[in-house]
PDB file of C-alpha atoms in Angstrom:
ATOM      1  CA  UNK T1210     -35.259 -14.973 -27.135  1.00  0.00           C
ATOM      2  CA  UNK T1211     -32.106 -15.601 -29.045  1.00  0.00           C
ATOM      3  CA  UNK T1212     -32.169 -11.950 -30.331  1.00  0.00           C
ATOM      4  CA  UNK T1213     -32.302 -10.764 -27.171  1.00  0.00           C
ATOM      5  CA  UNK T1214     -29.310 -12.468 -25.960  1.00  0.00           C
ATOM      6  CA  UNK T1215     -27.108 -11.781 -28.945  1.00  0.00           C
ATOM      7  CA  UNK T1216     -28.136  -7.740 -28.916  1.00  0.00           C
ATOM      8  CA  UNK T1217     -26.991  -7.974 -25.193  1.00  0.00           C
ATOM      9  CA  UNK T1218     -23.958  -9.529 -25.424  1.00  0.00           C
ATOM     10  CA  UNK T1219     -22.889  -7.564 -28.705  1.00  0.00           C
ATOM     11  CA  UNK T1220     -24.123  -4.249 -26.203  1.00  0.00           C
ATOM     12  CA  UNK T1221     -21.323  -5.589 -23.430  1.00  0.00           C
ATOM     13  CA  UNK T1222     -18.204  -6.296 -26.203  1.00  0.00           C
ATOM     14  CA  UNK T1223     -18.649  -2.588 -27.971  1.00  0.00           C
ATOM     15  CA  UNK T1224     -18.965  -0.832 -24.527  1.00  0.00           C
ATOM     16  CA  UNK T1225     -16.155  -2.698 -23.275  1.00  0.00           C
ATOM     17  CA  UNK T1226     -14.609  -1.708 -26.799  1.00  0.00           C
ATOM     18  CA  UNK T1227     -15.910   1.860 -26.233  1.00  0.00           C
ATOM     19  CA  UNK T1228     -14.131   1.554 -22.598  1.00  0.00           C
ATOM     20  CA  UNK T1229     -10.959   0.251 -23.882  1.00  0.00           C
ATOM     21  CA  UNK T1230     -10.325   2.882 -26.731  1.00  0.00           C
ATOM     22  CA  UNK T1231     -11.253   5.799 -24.171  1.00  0.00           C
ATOM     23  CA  UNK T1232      -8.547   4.143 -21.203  1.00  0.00           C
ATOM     24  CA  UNK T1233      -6.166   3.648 -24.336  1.00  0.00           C
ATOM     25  CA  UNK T1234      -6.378   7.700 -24.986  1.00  0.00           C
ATOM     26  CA  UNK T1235      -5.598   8.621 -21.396  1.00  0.00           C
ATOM     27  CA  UNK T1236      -2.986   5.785 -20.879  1.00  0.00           C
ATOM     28  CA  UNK T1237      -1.259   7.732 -23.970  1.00  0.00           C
ATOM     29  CA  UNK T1238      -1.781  10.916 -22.982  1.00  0.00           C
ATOM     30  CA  UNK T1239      -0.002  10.126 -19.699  1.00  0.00           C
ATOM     31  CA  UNK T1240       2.838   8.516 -21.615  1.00  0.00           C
ATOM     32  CA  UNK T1241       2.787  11.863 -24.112  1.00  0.00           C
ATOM     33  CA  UNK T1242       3.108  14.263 -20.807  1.00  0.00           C
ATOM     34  CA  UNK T1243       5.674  11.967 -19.176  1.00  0.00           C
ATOM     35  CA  UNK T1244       8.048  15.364 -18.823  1.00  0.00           C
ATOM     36  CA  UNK T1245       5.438  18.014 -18.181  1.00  0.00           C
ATOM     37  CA  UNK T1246       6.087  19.277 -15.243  1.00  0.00           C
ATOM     38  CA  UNK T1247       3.094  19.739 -13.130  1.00  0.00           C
ATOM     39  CA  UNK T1248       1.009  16.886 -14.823  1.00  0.00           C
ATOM     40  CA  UNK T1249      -1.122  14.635 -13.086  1.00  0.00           C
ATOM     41  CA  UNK T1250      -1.786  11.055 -14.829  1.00  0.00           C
ATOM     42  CA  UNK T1251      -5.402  10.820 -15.651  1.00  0.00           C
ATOM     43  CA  UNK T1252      -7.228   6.781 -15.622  1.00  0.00           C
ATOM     44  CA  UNK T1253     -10.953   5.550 -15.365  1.00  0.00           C
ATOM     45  CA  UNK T1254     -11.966   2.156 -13.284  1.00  0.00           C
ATOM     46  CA  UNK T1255     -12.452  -0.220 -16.792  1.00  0.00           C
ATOM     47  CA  UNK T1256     -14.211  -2.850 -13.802  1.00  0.00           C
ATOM     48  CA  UNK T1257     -15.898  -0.358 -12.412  1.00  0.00           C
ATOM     49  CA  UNK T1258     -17.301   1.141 -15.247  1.00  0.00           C
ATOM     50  CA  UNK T1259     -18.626  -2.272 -16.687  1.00  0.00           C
ATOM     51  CA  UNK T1260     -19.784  -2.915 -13.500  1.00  0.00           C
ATOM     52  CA  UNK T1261     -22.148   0.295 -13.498  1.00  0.00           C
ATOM     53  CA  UNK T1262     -23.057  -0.712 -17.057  1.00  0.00           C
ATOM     54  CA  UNK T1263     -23.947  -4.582 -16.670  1.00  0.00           C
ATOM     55  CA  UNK T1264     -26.042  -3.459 -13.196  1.00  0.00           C
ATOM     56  CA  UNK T1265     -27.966  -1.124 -15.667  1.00  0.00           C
ATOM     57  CA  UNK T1266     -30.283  -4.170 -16.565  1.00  0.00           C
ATOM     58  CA  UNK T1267     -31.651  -1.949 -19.791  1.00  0.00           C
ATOM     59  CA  UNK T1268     -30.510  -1.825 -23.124  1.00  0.00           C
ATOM     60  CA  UNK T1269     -29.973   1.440 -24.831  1.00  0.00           C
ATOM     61  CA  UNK T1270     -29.415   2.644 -28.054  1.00  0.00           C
ATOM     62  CA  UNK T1271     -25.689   2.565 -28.697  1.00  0.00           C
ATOM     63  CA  UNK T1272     -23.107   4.900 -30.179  1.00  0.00           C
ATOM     64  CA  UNK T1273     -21.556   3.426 -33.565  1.00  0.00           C
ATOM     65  CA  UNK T1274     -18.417   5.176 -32.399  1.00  0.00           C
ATOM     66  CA  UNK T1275     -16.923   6.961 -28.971  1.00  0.00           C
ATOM     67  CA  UNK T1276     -16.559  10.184 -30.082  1.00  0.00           C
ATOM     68  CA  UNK T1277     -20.242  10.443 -31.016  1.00  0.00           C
ATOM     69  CA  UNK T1278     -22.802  12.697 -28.623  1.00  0.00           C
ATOM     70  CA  UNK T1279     -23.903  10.917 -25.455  1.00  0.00           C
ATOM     71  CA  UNK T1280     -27.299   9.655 -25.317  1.00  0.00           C
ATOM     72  CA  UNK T1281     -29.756  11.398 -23.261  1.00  0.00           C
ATOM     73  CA  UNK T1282     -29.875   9.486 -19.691  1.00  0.00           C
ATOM     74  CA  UNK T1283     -26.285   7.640 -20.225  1.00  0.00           C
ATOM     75  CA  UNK T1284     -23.399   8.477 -18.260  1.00  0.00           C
ATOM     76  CA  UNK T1285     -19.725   9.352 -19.456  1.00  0.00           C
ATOM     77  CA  UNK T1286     -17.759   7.183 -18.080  1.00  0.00           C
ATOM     78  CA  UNK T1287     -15.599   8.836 -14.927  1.00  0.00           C
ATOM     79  CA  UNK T1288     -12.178  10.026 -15.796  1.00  0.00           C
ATOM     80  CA  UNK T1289     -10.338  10.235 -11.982  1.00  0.00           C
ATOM     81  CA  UNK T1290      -7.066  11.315 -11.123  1.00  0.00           C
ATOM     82  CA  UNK T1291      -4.731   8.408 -11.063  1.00  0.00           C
ATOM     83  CA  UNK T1292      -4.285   6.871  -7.622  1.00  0.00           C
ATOM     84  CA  UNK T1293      -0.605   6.244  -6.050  1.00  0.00           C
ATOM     85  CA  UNK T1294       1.238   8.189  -8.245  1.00  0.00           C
ATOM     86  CA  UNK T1295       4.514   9.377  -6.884  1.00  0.00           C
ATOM     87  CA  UNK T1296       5.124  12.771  -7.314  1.00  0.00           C
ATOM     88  CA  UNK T1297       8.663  13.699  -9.029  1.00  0.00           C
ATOM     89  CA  UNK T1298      10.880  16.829  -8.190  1.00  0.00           C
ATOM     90  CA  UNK T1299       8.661  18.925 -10.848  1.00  0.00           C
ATOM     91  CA  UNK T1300       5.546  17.593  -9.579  1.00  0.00           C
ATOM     92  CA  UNK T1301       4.492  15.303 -12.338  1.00  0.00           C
ATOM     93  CA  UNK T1302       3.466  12.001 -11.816  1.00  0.00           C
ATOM     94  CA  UNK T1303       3.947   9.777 -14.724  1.00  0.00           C
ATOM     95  CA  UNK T1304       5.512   6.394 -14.105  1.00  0.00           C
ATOM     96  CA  UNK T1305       6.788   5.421 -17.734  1.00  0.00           C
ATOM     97  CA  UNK T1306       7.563   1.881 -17.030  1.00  0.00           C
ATOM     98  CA  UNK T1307       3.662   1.381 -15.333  1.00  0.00           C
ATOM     99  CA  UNK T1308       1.982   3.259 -18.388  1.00  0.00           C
ATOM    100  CA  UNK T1309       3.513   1.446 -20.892  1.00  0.00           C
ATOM    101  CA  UNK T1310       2.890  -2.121 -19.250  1.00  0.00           C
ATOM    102  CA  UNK T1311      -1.182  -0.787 -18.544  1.00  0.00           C
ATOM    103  CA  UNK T1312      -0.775   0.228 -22.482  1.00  0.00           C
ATOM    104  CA  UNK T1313       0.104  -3.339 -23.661  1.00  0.00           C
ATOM    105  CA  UNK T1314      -2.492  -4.702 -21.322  1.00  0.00           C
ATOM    106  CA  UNK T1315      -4.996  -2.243 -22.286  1.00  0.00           C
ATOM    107  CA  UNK T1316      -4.018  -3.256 -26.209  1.00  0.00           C
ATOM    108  CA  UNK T1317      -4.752  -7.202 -25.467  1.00  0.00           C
ATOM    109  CA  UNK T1318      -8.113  -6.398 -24.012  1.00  0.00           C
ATOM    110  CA  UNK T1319      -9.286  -4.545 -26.974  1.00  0.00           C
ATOM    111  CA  UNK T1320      -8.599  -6.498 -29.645  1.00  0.00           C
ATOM    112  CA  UNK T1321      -9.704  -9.734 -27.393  1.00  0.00           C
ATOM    113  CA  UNK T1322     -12.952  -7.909 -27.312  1.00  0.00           C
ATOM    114  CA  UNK T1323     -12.721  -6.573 -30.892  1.00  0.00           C
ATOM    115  CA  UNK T1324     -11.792 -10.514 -32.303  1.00  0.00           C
ATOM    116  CA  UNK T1325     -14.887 -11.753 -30.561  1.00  0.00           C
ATOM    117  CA  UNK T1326     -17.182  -9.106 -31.530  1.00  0.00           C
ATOM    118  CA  UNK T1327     -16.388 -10.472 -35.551  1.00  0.00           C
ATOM    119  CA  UNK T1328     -16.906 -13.801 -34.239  1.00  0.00           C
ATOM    120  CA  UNK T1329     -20.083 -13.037 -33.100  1.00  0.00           C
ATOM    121  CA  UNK T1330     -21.040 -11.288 -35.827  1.00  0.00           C
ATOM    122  CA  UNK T1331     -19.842 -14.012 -38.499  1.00  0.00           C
ATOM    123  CA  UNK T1332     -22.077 -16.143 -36.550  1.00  0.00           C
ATOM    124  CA  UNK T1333     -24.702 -14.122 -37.268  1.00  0.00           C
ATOM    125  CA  UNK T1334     -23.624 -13.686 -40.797  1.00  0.00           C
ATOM    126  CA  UNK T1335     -23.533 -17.849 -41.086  1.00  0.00           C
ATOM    127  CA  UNK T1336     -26.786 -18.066 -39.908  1.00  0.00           C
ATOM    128  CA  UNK T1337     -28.715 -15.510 -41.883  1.00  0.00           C
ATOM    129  CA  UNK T1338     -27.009 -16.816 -45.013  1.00  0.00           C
ATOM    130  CA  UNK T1339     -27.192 -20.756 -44.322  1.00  0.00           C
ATOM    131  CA  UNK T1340     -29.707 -20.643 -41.522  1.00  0.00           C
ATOM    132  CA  UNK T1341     -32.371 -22.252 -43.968  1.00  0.00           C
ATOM    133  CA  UNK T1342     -31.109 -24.532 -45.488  1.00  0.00           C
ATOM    134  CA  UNK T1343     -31.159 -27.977 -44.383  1.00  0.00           C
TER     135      UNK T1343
END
């Protein structure tokens, strides 16, 4: 019972960790290409995506890191178009100001996920190590 719980909840931090560190490559990306004309900021729905995952109801194997394959049956996670962007005289849509305040959110969000991830894990650590004794 209590493995169960603590495999699912460690499966929710890493692919909200997974989700973070992918949004926190296209949040740069649009920051990097801030002057290319022609460039259309890129994002992915963080809710939305844990949403889809947490409504999933099955655990999977997970990746140790992003970059790694995708599993057979799992789905990338949907990188969109950003919505409302204005458009500038040379067409690119980059708000500077926007991107870097998603950026520093995006950056609390991961390591809030990442610091309780090693909590949970030292927990686990504790109780393998002092777990029997009385």
């Amino acid at each position: 019972m209590i493995e169960g719980i603590f495999q699912r909840l460690t499966a929710i931090l890493q692919k909200g960790i997974e989700l973070s560190w992918l949004r926190q490559n296209l949040i740069s990306a649009n920051i990097a290409n801030a002057e290319t004309p022609g460039y259309k900021p890129r994002e992915i729905d963080f809710e939305g995506e844990m949403k889809r995952f947490l409504s999933e109801g099955e655990l999977r194997p997970l990746r140790t890191h992003p970059l790694h394959l995708p599993l057979l049956g799992e789905a990338a996670p949907q990188v969109f178009p950003k919505r409302g962007w204005a458009v500038t005289p040379d067409e690119n849509g980059v708000d500077l100001e926007e991107e870097m305040a998603e950026l520093a959110e995006n950056y609390l969000r991961y390591t809030s996920l990442v610091q309780f991830l090693r909590r949970q894990l030292g927990m686990l650590r504790y109780s393998i190590r002092e777990g029997g004794t009385f």
